[in-house]
Tab-separated table of C-alpha atoms in Angstrom:
chain	number	residue	atom	x	y	z
A	1	MET	CA	190.115	174.378	131.518
A	2	THR	CA	189.571	170.680	131.183
A	3	GLY	CA	191.674	168.317	129.140
A	4	SER	CA	188.695	166.603	127.550
A	5	PRO	CA	189.301	165.785	123.881
A	6	GLU	CA	186.053	167.541	123.083
A	7	LEU	CA	187.682	170.857	124.001
A	8	VAL	CA	190.731	170.570	121.772
A	9	ASP	CA	189.318	171.870	118.483
A	10	ALA	CA	186.452	171.533	116.078
A	11	ARG	CA	188.234	169.045	113.856
A	12	ALA	CA	186.376	165.873	113.047
A	13	PRO	CA	187.567	162.897	115.091
A	14	ARG	CA	189.818	160.382	113.415
A	15	VAL	CA	189.160	156.704	113.799
A	16	GLY	CA	192.467	154.930	114.048
A	17	GLY	CA	193.844	157.307	111.441
A	18	GLY	CA	191.401	155.913	108.894
A	19	VAL	CA	188.732	158.612	109.051
A	20	ARG	CA	189.809	161.885	107.524
A	21	GLU	CA	188.384	165.285	108.261
A	22	PRO	CA	185.574	166.631	106.102
A	23	ARG	CA	186.685	169.129	103.488
A	24	TRP	CA	185.754	172.111	105.583
A	25	GLY	CA	186.444	174.640	102.863
A	26	ARG	CA	183.793	173.040	100.698
A	27	VAL	CA	181.354	172.854	103.617
A	28	VAL	CA	181.817	176.549	104.397
A	29	VAL	CA	181.549	177.678	100.776
A	30	ILE	CA	178.344	175.712	100.226
A	31	GLY	CA	176.740	176.900	103.474
A	32	VAL	CA	177.686	180.565	103.217
A	33	GLY	CA	177.054	180.526	99.477
A	34	CYS	CA	173.478	179.378	100.012
A	35	CYS	CA	172.864	182.246	102.437
A	36	VAL	CA	174.422	184.836	100.131
A	37	VAL	CA	172.467	183.595	97.111
A	38	LEU	CA	169.231	183.628	99.121
A	39	ILE	CA	169.824	187.178	100.361
A	40	ALA	CA	170.808	188.458	96.921
A	41	ALA	CA	167.844	186.799	95.224
A	42	ALA	CA	165.388	188.094	97.825
A	43	MET	CA	166.691	191.628	97.261
A	44	LEU	CA	167.010	191.540	93.478
A	45	VAL	CA	163.955	189.582	92.351
A	46	PRO	CA	161.378	192.179	93.520
A	47	TYR	CA	163.555	195.017	92.202
A	48	LEU	CA	164.070	193.479	88.756
A	49	THR	CA	160.551	192.148	88.289
A	50	GLY	CA	158.483	194.778	90.063
A	51	TRP	CA	157.016	192.064	92.280
A	52	GLN	CA	155.050	193.794	95.040
A	53	THR	CA	156.073	192.153	98.313
A	54	HIS	CA	154.470	194.662	100.731
A	55	ALA	CA	157.468	194.959	103.057
A	56	GLN	CA	158.480	198.615	102.918
A	57	SER	CA	161.164	199.309	100.305
A	58	PHE	CA	163.971	196.860	101.079
A	59	PRO	CA	162.701	193.269	101.008
A	60	PRO	CA	163.256	190.734	102.421
A	61	LEU	CA	163.596	192.983	105.486
A	62	HIS	CA	160.864	195.199	106.876
A	63	ALA	CA	163.208	198.113	106.293
A	64	ARG	CA	164.445	200.770	103.917
A	65	LEU	CA	167.861	201.710	102.574
A	66	GLN	CA	169.210	204.604	104.648
A	67	ALA	CA	172.958	205.049	105.039
A	68	ARG	CA	173.943	206.865	108.215
A	69	VAL	CA	176.403	207.131	111.090
A	70	GLY	CA	175.588	208.171	114.607
A	71	PRO	CA	176.745	208.452	118.221
A	72	GLY	CA	177.028	204.691	118.570
A	73	THR	CA	179.236	204.216	115.509
A	74	PRO	CA	182.678	204.658	117.176
A	75	ALA	CA	181.796	202.277	120.009
A	76	ALA	CA	180.381	199.727	117.578
A	77	LEU	CA	183.556	199.834	115.479
A	78	LEU	CA	185.746	199.451	118.572
A	79	LEU	CA	183.694	196.536	119.864
A	80	GLY	CA	183.843	194.900	116.450
A	81	VAL	CA	187.640	195.061	116.512
A	82	LEU	CA	187.721	193.652	120.054
A	83	ALA	CA	185.479	190.771	118.991
A	84	VAL	CA	187.795	189.868	116.124
A	85	VAL	CA	190.938	190.138	118.278
A	86	PHE	CA	189.697	188.270	121.336
A	87	ALA	CA	187.441	185.646	119.751
A	88	PRO	CA	190.273	183.105	119.243
A	89	ARG	CA	191.271	183.428	122.914
A	90	ALA	CA	187.786	182.887	124.300
A	91	THR	CA	188.097	179.096	124.129
A	92	THR	CA	190.829	179.185	126.789
A	93	TRP	CA	189.124	181.429	129.347
A	94	ARG	CA	187.723	180.102	132.603
A	95	TRP	CA	184.078	179.194	132.179
A	96	GLY	CA	182.725	181.851	134.532
A	97	ARG	CA	184.864	184.544	132.937
A	98	LEU	CA	183.647	183.499	129.492
A	99	LEU	CA	179.985	183.774	130.495
A	100	ILE	CA	180.502	187.210	132.050
A	101	ALA	CA	182.377	188.385	128.959
A	102	VAL	CA	179.661	187.112	126.619
A	103	PHE	CA	176.952	188.852	128.635
A	104	ALA	CA	178.844	192.140	129.014
A	105	PHE	CA	179.891	192.239	125.382
A	106	GLY	CA	176.346	191.422	124.301
A	107	VAL	CA	174.952	194.375	126.246
A	108	ALA	CA	177.615	196.744	124.907
A	109	TRP	CA	177.222	195.494	121.328
A	110	MET	CA	173.440	195.910	121.342
A	111	VAL	CA	173.618	199.354	122.942
A	112	SER	CA	176.258	200.614	120.502
A	113	LEU	CA	174.399	199.356	117.433
A	114	ALA	CA	171.095	200.811	118.628
A	115	ALA	CA	172.819	204.103	119.466
A	116	VAL	CA	173.788	204.556	115.824
A	117	ASP	CA	170.339	206.184	115.764
A	118	GLY	CA	171.089	208.136	118.931
A	119	VAL	CA	169.421	207.703	122.296
A	120	ALA	CA	166.115	207.287	120.474
A	121	GLY	CA	167.473	204.090	118.961
A	122	LEU	CA	167.394	202.487	122.396
A	123	GLY	CA	163.653	202.745	122.846
A	124	SER	CA	161.788	204.441	120.018
A	125	VAL	CA	160.783	201.132	118.426
A	126	LEU	CA	159.081	200.024	121.645
A	127	GLU	CA	157.240	203.358	121.753
A	128	SER	CA	155.593	202.939	118.344
A	129	HIS	CA	151.828	202.484	118.095
A	130	GLY	CA	151.879	198.859	116.988
A	131	GLU	CA	154.065	197.745	119.906
A	132	TYR	CA	153.137	196.851	123.487
A	133	LEU	CA	154.418	199.696	125.627
A	134	GLN	CA	151.729	202.296	124.924
A	135	THR	CA	148.974	199.808	125.722
A	136	ALA	CA	150.820	198.531	128.805
A	137	ARG	CA	150.797	202.018	130.318
A	138	ARG	CA	147.004	202.090	130.091
A	139	VAL	CA	146.383	198.702	131.720
A	140	ASP	CA	144.870	199.101	135.185
A	141	ASP	CA	143.365	195.634	135.572
A	142	ALA	CA	145.256	192.628	134.205
A	143	PHE	CA	142.291	190.293	134.713
A	144	ALA	CA	140.005	192.586	132.742
A	145	LEU	CA	142.645	192.647	130.014
A	146	LEU	CA	142.647	188.846	129.846
A	147	HIS	CA	138.859	188.525	129.871
A	148	GLY	CA	138.431	190.899	126.958
A	149	TYR	CA	141.558	190.000	125.022
A	150	ILE	CA	140.154	187.642	122.384
A	151	ALA	CA	137.200	189.905	121.576
A	152	ARG	CA	139.602	192.666	120.515
A	153	ILE	CA	141.769	190.539	118.206
A	154	PRO	CA	139.579	190.768	115.033
A	155	LEU	CA	140.601	193.610	112.737
A	156	HIS	CA	137.101	195.081	112.557
A	157	SER	CA	136.177	194.684	116.227
A	158	PRO	CA	135.522	197.830	118.310
A	159	GLY	CA	138.775	199.028	119.852
A	160	HIS	CA	140.763	196.258	118.162
A	161	TRP	CA	144.283	195.670	119.376
A	162	PRO	CA	147.304	197.167	117.606
A	163	THR	CA	149.279	194.819	115.371
A	164	HIS	CA	151.561	193.180	117.901
A	165	LEU	CA	148.987	192.712	120.642
A	166	ALA	CA	146.570	191.149	118.172
A	167	GLY	CA	149.305	188.886	116.835
A	168	HIS	CA	150.483	187.578	120.211
A	169	PRO	CA	148.980	186.065	123.351
A	170	PRO	CA	148.720	188.456	126.318
A	171	GLY	CA	151.921	187.280	128.008
A	172	ALA	CA	153.815	189.714	125.798
A	173	VAL	CA	151.928	192.833	126.842
A	174	LEU	CA	151.843	191.658	130.462
A	175	PHE	CA	155.642	191.665	130.466
A	176	PHE	CA	155.558	195.362	129.600
A	177	VAL	CA	152.809	195.956	132.155
A	178	LEU	CA	155.271	194.561	134.697
A	179	LEU	CA	157.984	196.942	133.484
A	180	VAL	CA	155.585	199.867	133.872
A	181	ARG	CA	154.606	198.769	137.385
A	182	VAL	CA	158.238	198.595	138.538
A	183	GLY	CA	159.050	202.032	137.140
A	184	LEU	CA	160.605	201.030	133.814
A	185	GLY	CA	157.764	202.301	131.663
A	186	SER	CA	159.633	204.933	129.655
A	187	ALA	CA	160.832	203.974	126.190
A	188	LEU	CA	164.494	204.283	127.199
A	189	ALA	CA	164.126	202.309	130.441
A	190	ALA	CA	162.124	199.567	128.745
A	191	GLY	CA	164.638	199.421	125.904
A	192	LEU	CA	167.554	198.998	128.300
A	193	ALA	CA	165.644	196.333	130.234
A	194	VAL	CA	165.035	194.415	127.015
A	195	ILE	CA	168.723	194.672	126.112
A	196	VAL	CA	169.869	193.298	129.476
A	197	ILE	CA	167.418	190.401	129.257
A	198	ALA	CA	168.363	189.744	125.633
A	199	ALA	CA	172.053	189.530	126.550
A	200	THR	CA	171.337	186.578	128.845
A	201	THR	CA	170.169	184.512	125.861
A	202	ALA	CA	173.699	183.648	124.789
A	203	VAL	CA	174.615	182.712	128.364
A	204	ALA	CA	171.662	180.322	128.574
A	205	VAL	CA	172.562	178.648	125.279
A	206	LEU	CA	176.192	178.190	126.351
A	207	VAL	CA	175.192	176.691	129.706
A	208	THR	CA	172.742	174.386	127.936
A	209	LEU	CA	175.432	173.045	125.623
A	210	ARG	CA	177.834	172.539	128.505
A	211	ARG	CA	175.254	170.624	130.567
A	212	LEU	CA	174.656	168.358	127.589
A	213	GLY	CA	178.380	167.619	127.330
A	214	ALA	CA	179.263	169.977	124.479
A	215	GLU	CA	181.380	172.516	126.360
A	216	GLY	CA	183.995	172.689	123.622
A	217	VAL	CA	181.422	173.542	120.988
A	218	ALA	CA	179.941	176.137	123.347
A	219	ARG	CA	183.315	177.805	123.906
A	220	ARG	CA	184.058	177.957	120.207
A	221	ALA	CA	180.592	179.315	119.394
A	222	ALA	CA	180.583	181.933	122.172
A	223	PRO	CA	181.926	184.863	120.094
A	224	PHE	CA	179.268	184.271	117.445
A	225	LEU	CA	176.499	184.308	120.029
A	226	ALA	CA	177.756	187.603	121.451
A	227	ALA	CA	178.693	189.479	118.263
A	228	GLY	CA	176.634	189.443	115.109
A	229	PRO	CA	173.784	191.121	113.250
A	230	ALA	CA	171.041	189.551	115.390
A	231	ALA	CA	171.890	192.215	117.984
A	232	ILE	CA	170.357	194.833	115.679
A	233	TRP	CA	166.914	193.342	116.353
A	234	MET	CA	167.556	191.765	119.759
A	235	GLY	CA	168.266	195.148	121.306
A	236	VAL	CA	164.973	196.783	120.452
A	237	SER	CA	162.412	193.994	120.152
A	238	ALA	CA	160.076	192.208	122.527
A	239	ASP	CA	160.962	189.079	120.573
A	240	ALA	CA	164.358	189.258	122.280
A	241	VAL	CA	162.563	188.672	125.594
A	242	PHE	CA	160.862	185.660	124.031
A	243	ALA	CA	164.273	184.421	122.871
A	244	ALA	CA	165.759	184.753	126.352
A	245	THR	CA	162.820	182.961	127.972
A	246	ALA	CA	163.061	180.127	125.449
A	247	ALA	CA	166.810	179.814	126.005
A	248	TRP	CA	166.449	179.638	129.790
A	249	ALA	CA	163.640	177.103	129.417
A	250	ALA	CA	165.996	174.935	127.380
A	251	CYS	CA	168.747	175.507	129.938
A	252	ALA	CA	166.493	174.335	132.781
A	253	LEU	CA	165.606	171.263	130.735
A	254	ALA	CA	169.293	170.543	130.138
A	255	VAL	CA	169.880	170.682	133.891
A	256	ALA	CA	166.911	168.351	134.380
A	257	VAL	CA	168.088	165.670	131.964
A	258	THR	CA	171.614	165.701	133.400
A	259	SER	CA	170.693	165.821	137.098
A	260	PRO	CA	171.936	162.896	139.207
A	261	THR	CA	168.736	162.389	141.203
A	262	ARG	CA	165.117	161.839	140.229
A	263	ALA	CA	163.917	164.668	142.480
A	264	ARG	CA	166.190	167.211	140.815
A	265	MET	CA	165.160	165.946	137.387
A	266	LEU	CA	161.513	166.503	138.214
A	267	TRP	CA	161.954	169.924	139.832
A	268	TRP	CA	164.140	171.287	137.051
A	269	GLY	CA	161.756	169.763	134.525
A	270	ALA	CA	158.877	171.623	136.177
A	271	LEU	CA	160.795	174.906	135.949
A	272	ALA	CA	161.527	174.230	132.287
A	273	GLY	CA	157.838	173.528	131.732
A	274	VAL	CA	156.773	176.785	133.362
A	275	LEU	CA	159.200	178.737	131.175
A	276	PHE	CA	158.101	176.892	128.047
A	277	GLY	CA	154.524	177.647	129.092
A	278	TRP	CA	155.343	181.341	129.244
A	279	CYS	CA	156.804	181.056	125.754
A	280	VAL	CA	153.420	179.745	124.604
A	281	MET	CA	151.847	182.818	126.187
A	282	PHE	CA	154.377	185.045	124.424
A	283	SER	CA	153.932	183.786	120.867
A	284	TYR	CA	151.613	181.484	118.952
A	285	GLY	CA	154.623	180.064	117.116
A	286	LEU	CA	156.684	179.056	120.135
A	287	PRO	CA	154.883	175.764	120.917
A	288	LEU	CA	157.165	174.536	118.129
A	289	LEU	CA	159.950	174.663	120.733
A	290	GLY	CA	158.654	171.222	121.662
A	291	VAL	CA	160.817	169.889	118.816
A	292	LEU	CA	163.930	171.285	120.525
A	293	ALA	CA	162.799	169.926	123.895
A	294	LEU	CA	162.352	166.423	122.483
A	295	ALA	CA	165.796	166.571	120.876
A	296	MET	CA	167.311	167.548	124.226
A	297	LEU	CA	165.556	164.727	126.063
A	298	TRP	CA	166.823	162.273	123.465
A	299	ARG	CA	170.421	163.490	123.652
A	300	GLY	CA	170.244	163.618	127.445
A	301	ARG	CA	169.060	159.987	127.454
A	302	SER	CA	166.402	160.720	130.038
A	303	TRP	CA	162.672	161.007	129.405
A	304	LEU	CA	161.612	161.314	133.042
A	305	PRO	CA	161.639	165.154	133.063
A	306	LEU	CA	159.083	165.140	130.243
A	307	VAL	CA	156.354	164.493	132.816
A	308	THR	CA	156.965	167.648	134.826
A	309	VAL	CA	157.776	169.687	131.711
A	310	VAL	CA	154.286	168.943	130.410
A	311	VAL	CA	152.721	169.601	133.818
A	312	GLY	CA	154.597	172.887	134.244
A	313	GLY	CA	153.710	174.123	130.770
A	314	ALA	CA	150.076	173.096	131.083
A	315	THR	CA	149.833	174.862	134.447
A	316	VAL	CA	150.757	178.197	132.875
A	317	VAL	CA	148.422	177.782	129.907
A	318	LEU	CA	145.510	176.653	132.095
A	319	ALA	CA	146.125	179.476	134.577
A	320	PHE	CA	145.724	181.978	131.748
A	321	ALA	CA	142.560	180.164	130.651
A	322	ALA	CA	141.146	180.356	134.178
A	323	ALA	CA	141.937	184.077	134.230
A	324	GLY	CA	140.026	184.648	130.992
A	325	PHE	CA	142.355	183.897	128.064
A	326	ALA	CA	142.112	180.444	126.470
A	327	TRP	CA	144.971	179.980	124.000
A	328	TRP	CA	143.062	177.406	121.955
A	329	ASP	CA	140.126	179.800	121.527
A	330	ALA	CA	142.397	182.672	120.531
A	331	LEU	CA	144.395	180.849	117.850
A	332	PRO	CA	141.637	180.598	115.190
A	333	VAL	CA	140.647	184.219	115.864
A	334	LEU	CA	144.265	185.262	115.404
A	335	GLN	CA	144.456	183.344	112.134
A	336	ARG	CA	141.455	185.246	110.790
A	337	ARG	CA	142.975	188.559	111.909
A	338	TYR	CA	146.260	187.630	110.236
A	339	TRP	CA	144.666	186.968	106.852
A	340	ASP	CA	142.402	190.016	107.162
A	341	GLY	CA	145.538	192.148	107.344
A	342	ILE	CA	148.489	192.752	105.045
A	343	ALA	CA	149.545	189.087	105.062
A	344	SER	CA	146.917	188.267	102.439
A	345	SER	CA	148.636	190.738	100.086
A	346	ARG	CA	152.110	189.312	100.651
A	347	PRO	CA	152.787	186.640	98.002
A	348	GLY	CA	153.518	183.235	99.480
A	349	ALA	CA	155.490	182.314	96.354
A	350	TYR	CA	158.040	184.937	97.407
A	351	TRP	CA	157.956	184.901	101.189
A	352	THR	CA	158.218	181.125	101.597
A	353	TRP	CA	161.862	181.318	100.549
A	354	ALA	CA	162.524	185.018	101.192
A	355	ASP	CA	161.800	184.459	104.893
A	356	LEU	CA	164.889	182.245	104.937
A	357	ALA	CA	166.844	185.096	103.363
A	358	ALA	CA	165.635	187.478	106.079
A	359	LEU	CA	166.729	184.928	108.672
A	360	SER	CA	170.148	184.780	106.996
A	361	VAL	CA	170.464	188.551	107.373
A	362	SER	CA	169.431	188.454	111.022
A	363	ALA	CA	171.720	185.559	111.910
A	364	GLY	CA	174.499	186.586	109.522
A	365	PRO	CA	175.731	184.678	106.456
A	366	TRP	CA	178.164	182.531	108.463
A	367	VAL	CA	175.184	180.756	109.983
A	368	GLY	CA	175.049	178.867	106.698
A	369	ALA	CA	178.488	177.428	107.391
A	370	GLY	CA	177.364	176.307	110.826
A	371	VAL	CA	174.195	174.647	109.564
A	372	ALA	CA	176.195	172.936	106.816
A	373	ALA	CA	178.669	171.697	109.439
A	374	ALA	CA	175.798	170.387	111.566
A	375	SER	CA	174.433	168.526	108.553
A	376	VAL	CA	177.825	166.976	107.818
A	377	GLU	CA	178.222	166.059	111.475
A	378	THR	CA	174.837	164.331	111.531
A	379	PHE	CA	174.645	162.713	108.117
A	380	GLY	CA	178.254	162.605	106.879
A	381	ARG	CA	179.874	159.208	106.450
A	382	ARG	CA	183.060	160.135	108.306
A	383	ALA	CA	181.137	161.568	111.251
A	384	ARG	CA	179.002	158.434	111.483
A	385	ALA	CA	182.141	156.308	111.484
A	386	ALA	CA	183.633	158.412	114.276
A	387	ARG	CA	180.468	158.067	116.369
A	388	ALA	CA	180.516	154.314	115.862
A	389	VAL	CA	183.878	154.195	117.634
A	390	GLY	CA	182.529	156.446	120.381
A	391	GLY	CA	184.211	159.028	122.563
A	392	ALA	CA	183.176	162.222	124.312
A	393	GLY	CA	184.256	164.426	121.434
A	394	SER	CA	182.149	162.767	118.772
A	395	ARG	CA	179.087	162.586	121.035
A	396	ALA	CA	179.409	166.258	122.002
A	397	ARG	CA	179.627	167.343	118.385
A	398	ALA	CA	176.645	165.175	117.506
A	399	THR	CA	174.610	166.735	120.314
A	400	ALA	CA	175.327	170.287	119.147
A	401	ALA	CA	174.554	169.331	115.556
A	402	ILE	CA	171.247	167.681	116.445
A	403	LEU	CA	170.076	170.697	118.457
A	404	THR	CA	170.838	172.910	115.470
A	405	LEU	CA	168.947	170.642	113.088
A	406	ALA	CA	166.027	170.446	115.526
A	407	VAL	CA	165.764	174.236	115.461
A	408	LEU	CA	166.128	174.234	111.684
A	409	THR	CA	163.160	171.852	111.609
A	410	ILE	CA	161.194	174.312	113.755
A	411	ILE	CA	162.004	177.117	111.318
A	412	LEU	CA	160.908	175.079	108.312
A	413	LEU	CA	157.643	174.171	110.049
A	414	ALA	CA	157.033	177.824	110.890
A	415	ASP	CA	157.840	178.796	107.326
A	416	LEU	CA	155.487	176.219	105.822
A	417	SER	CA	152.684	177.343	108.136
A	418	GLN	CA	152.551	180.601	106.113
A	419	MET	CA	151.820	182.459	109.362
A	420	SER	CA	155.055	184.451	109.151
A	421	ARG	CA	155.118	186.146	105.790
A	422	ALA	CA	157.872	188.742	106.278
A	423	GLU	CA	159.282	190.302	109.462
A	424	VAL	CA	160.992	187.070	110.534
A	425	GLU	CA	164.246	188.943	111.142
A	426	ARG	CA	162.681	189.591	114.564
A	427	ILE	CA	159.949	186.908	114.781
A	428	TRP	CA	162.494	184.085	114.516
A	429	LEU	CA	164.977	185.589	116.983
A	430	PRO	CA	164.291	182.775	119.517
A	431	PHE	CA	165.747	180.314	117.010
A	432	VAL	CA	168.818	182.236	115.870
A	433	PRO	CA	171.196	181.493	118.809
A	434	TRP	CA	170.720	177.744	118.389
A	435	LEU	CA	171.690	177.997	114.740
A	436	LEU	CA	174.739	180.126	115.554
A	437	ALA	CA	175.908	177.556	118.104
A	438	SER	CA	176.675	175.211	115.213
A	439	ILE	CA	179.523	177.491	114.104
A	440	GLY	CA	181.434	175.966	117.025
A	441	LEU	CA	181.684	172.800	114.927
A	442	LEU	CA	184.002	174.514	112.435
A	443	PRO	CA	187.816	174.435	112.618
A	444	ALA	CA	189.730	177.395	114.048
A	445	HIS	CA	190.672	178.931	110.686
A	446	TRP	CA	187.085	179.128	109.507
A	447	ARG	CA	185.948	180.538	112.828
A	448	ARG	CA	188.537	183.321	112.560
A	449	VAL	CA	187.279	184.188	109.101
A	450	GLY	CA	183.685	183.833	110.261
A	451	ILE	CA	183.856	186.286	113.147
A	452	ILE	CA	185.273	188.939	110.805
A	453	VAL	CA	182.465	188.343	108.317
A	454	GLN	CA	179.775	188.433	111.009
A	455	VAL	CA	181.040	191.640	112.608
A	456	VAL	CA	181.528	193.473	109.308
A	457	PHE	CA	178.121	192.299	108.103
A	458	ALA	CA	176.433	193.520	111.296
A	459	LEU	CA	178.071	196.936	111.057
A	460	ALA	CA	177.160	197.249	107.384
A	461	VAL	CA	173.522	196.281	107.917
A	462	GLN	CA	173.034	198.686	110.823
A	463	HIS	CA	174.682	201.613	109.047
A	464	LEU	CA	173.098	201.079	105.625
A	465	ILE	CA	169.590	199.851	106.427
A	466	TRP	CA	166.977	201.392	108.698
A	467	SER	CA	164.679	198.761	110.168
A	468	GLN	CA	161.247	199.472	111.599
A	469	TRP	CA	161.947	196.918	114.302
């Protein structure tokens, strides 16, 4: 445990006693209040008006109301209590112990929540027709898959792809082809593999923050990255694999921008580029991660790694093109398929703001407090005055806040694109951990309240709502 002032607490720095703390109670109430109002409005407006949103029976989620308990309920309740009890102590643990605890708890939390629906809850979603696993089992020739991929995207093409394959580049299904080839092709085995990979996401985000000088914020945010409602979707969704890949890409970039030598900067930048390139091959929306990458380069005060990041990413994309799948050719075909499907029936006047409500459910309402804190830290007068004086603490807080706002910018761009009408509780999973990291900017009292809210909210959502994802 270091004695750096950045690790002491999340209180705003004082400048010679003349800069007072923000009124955190007001910040929290405004942030959480916005999330709660969004969620309530997104649920009530369709119910009260009869507005047809085409998202099963419980908008803004692709879900239905179905109260239940199951085999995983006792473990989930126990883990929730442990999260509340031990969260305040996590800031004092050795760094390695903290990372192991976050990973182990994440695995246990996802397994217990999924097991509310029994063993089937650990893999049945991946087994459904629209997902990747059934197709992956039938793939004998990956190159043939790539060569014919674009032709099967259109809705009315012969043998058109199921929903998720049509809506994503082939990197997603190839991941499941790999699982099948290594003997993890059953629904249960694939589900457990996804959970283990998903649990590394929080570790990658914490390491990223530490490399960028924000270890204190990382420590304080750790419980919120491990325990929360996002685990409901992370544990059973391929998007959790995308989230983990994106987080490790950012982590490699953080190592690059903070490396002491040019050679290490370039090599780590190349690794980051390759991982970002795979993200592009996972999802058509993940090139927007470039906004996060630019924010990291700026805060790291080094633009040299950008060269190898671009080269690494381009290498992956061009390799897929050489093998038969050109991303730039597929995108317009995908857009036509998207609007030929149910998206054209989903009203943009509802989903443009209801998507943000679905995100608030997935991330948990306390994410609003974190985003509000990040906004105060970036634009607030007192925070600007503290940064003018300097110091490791104020710079670390500013870095964490800027990363959060960069990801918020990504989300708003994705929302305005209108290419994600509904289902963002899973589609936007790669962005959720970066928003949750901002909760580490809050003072201890509000974090203690927050972890209780997040855990209770997660348990309530899983036991009251059945999600298709």
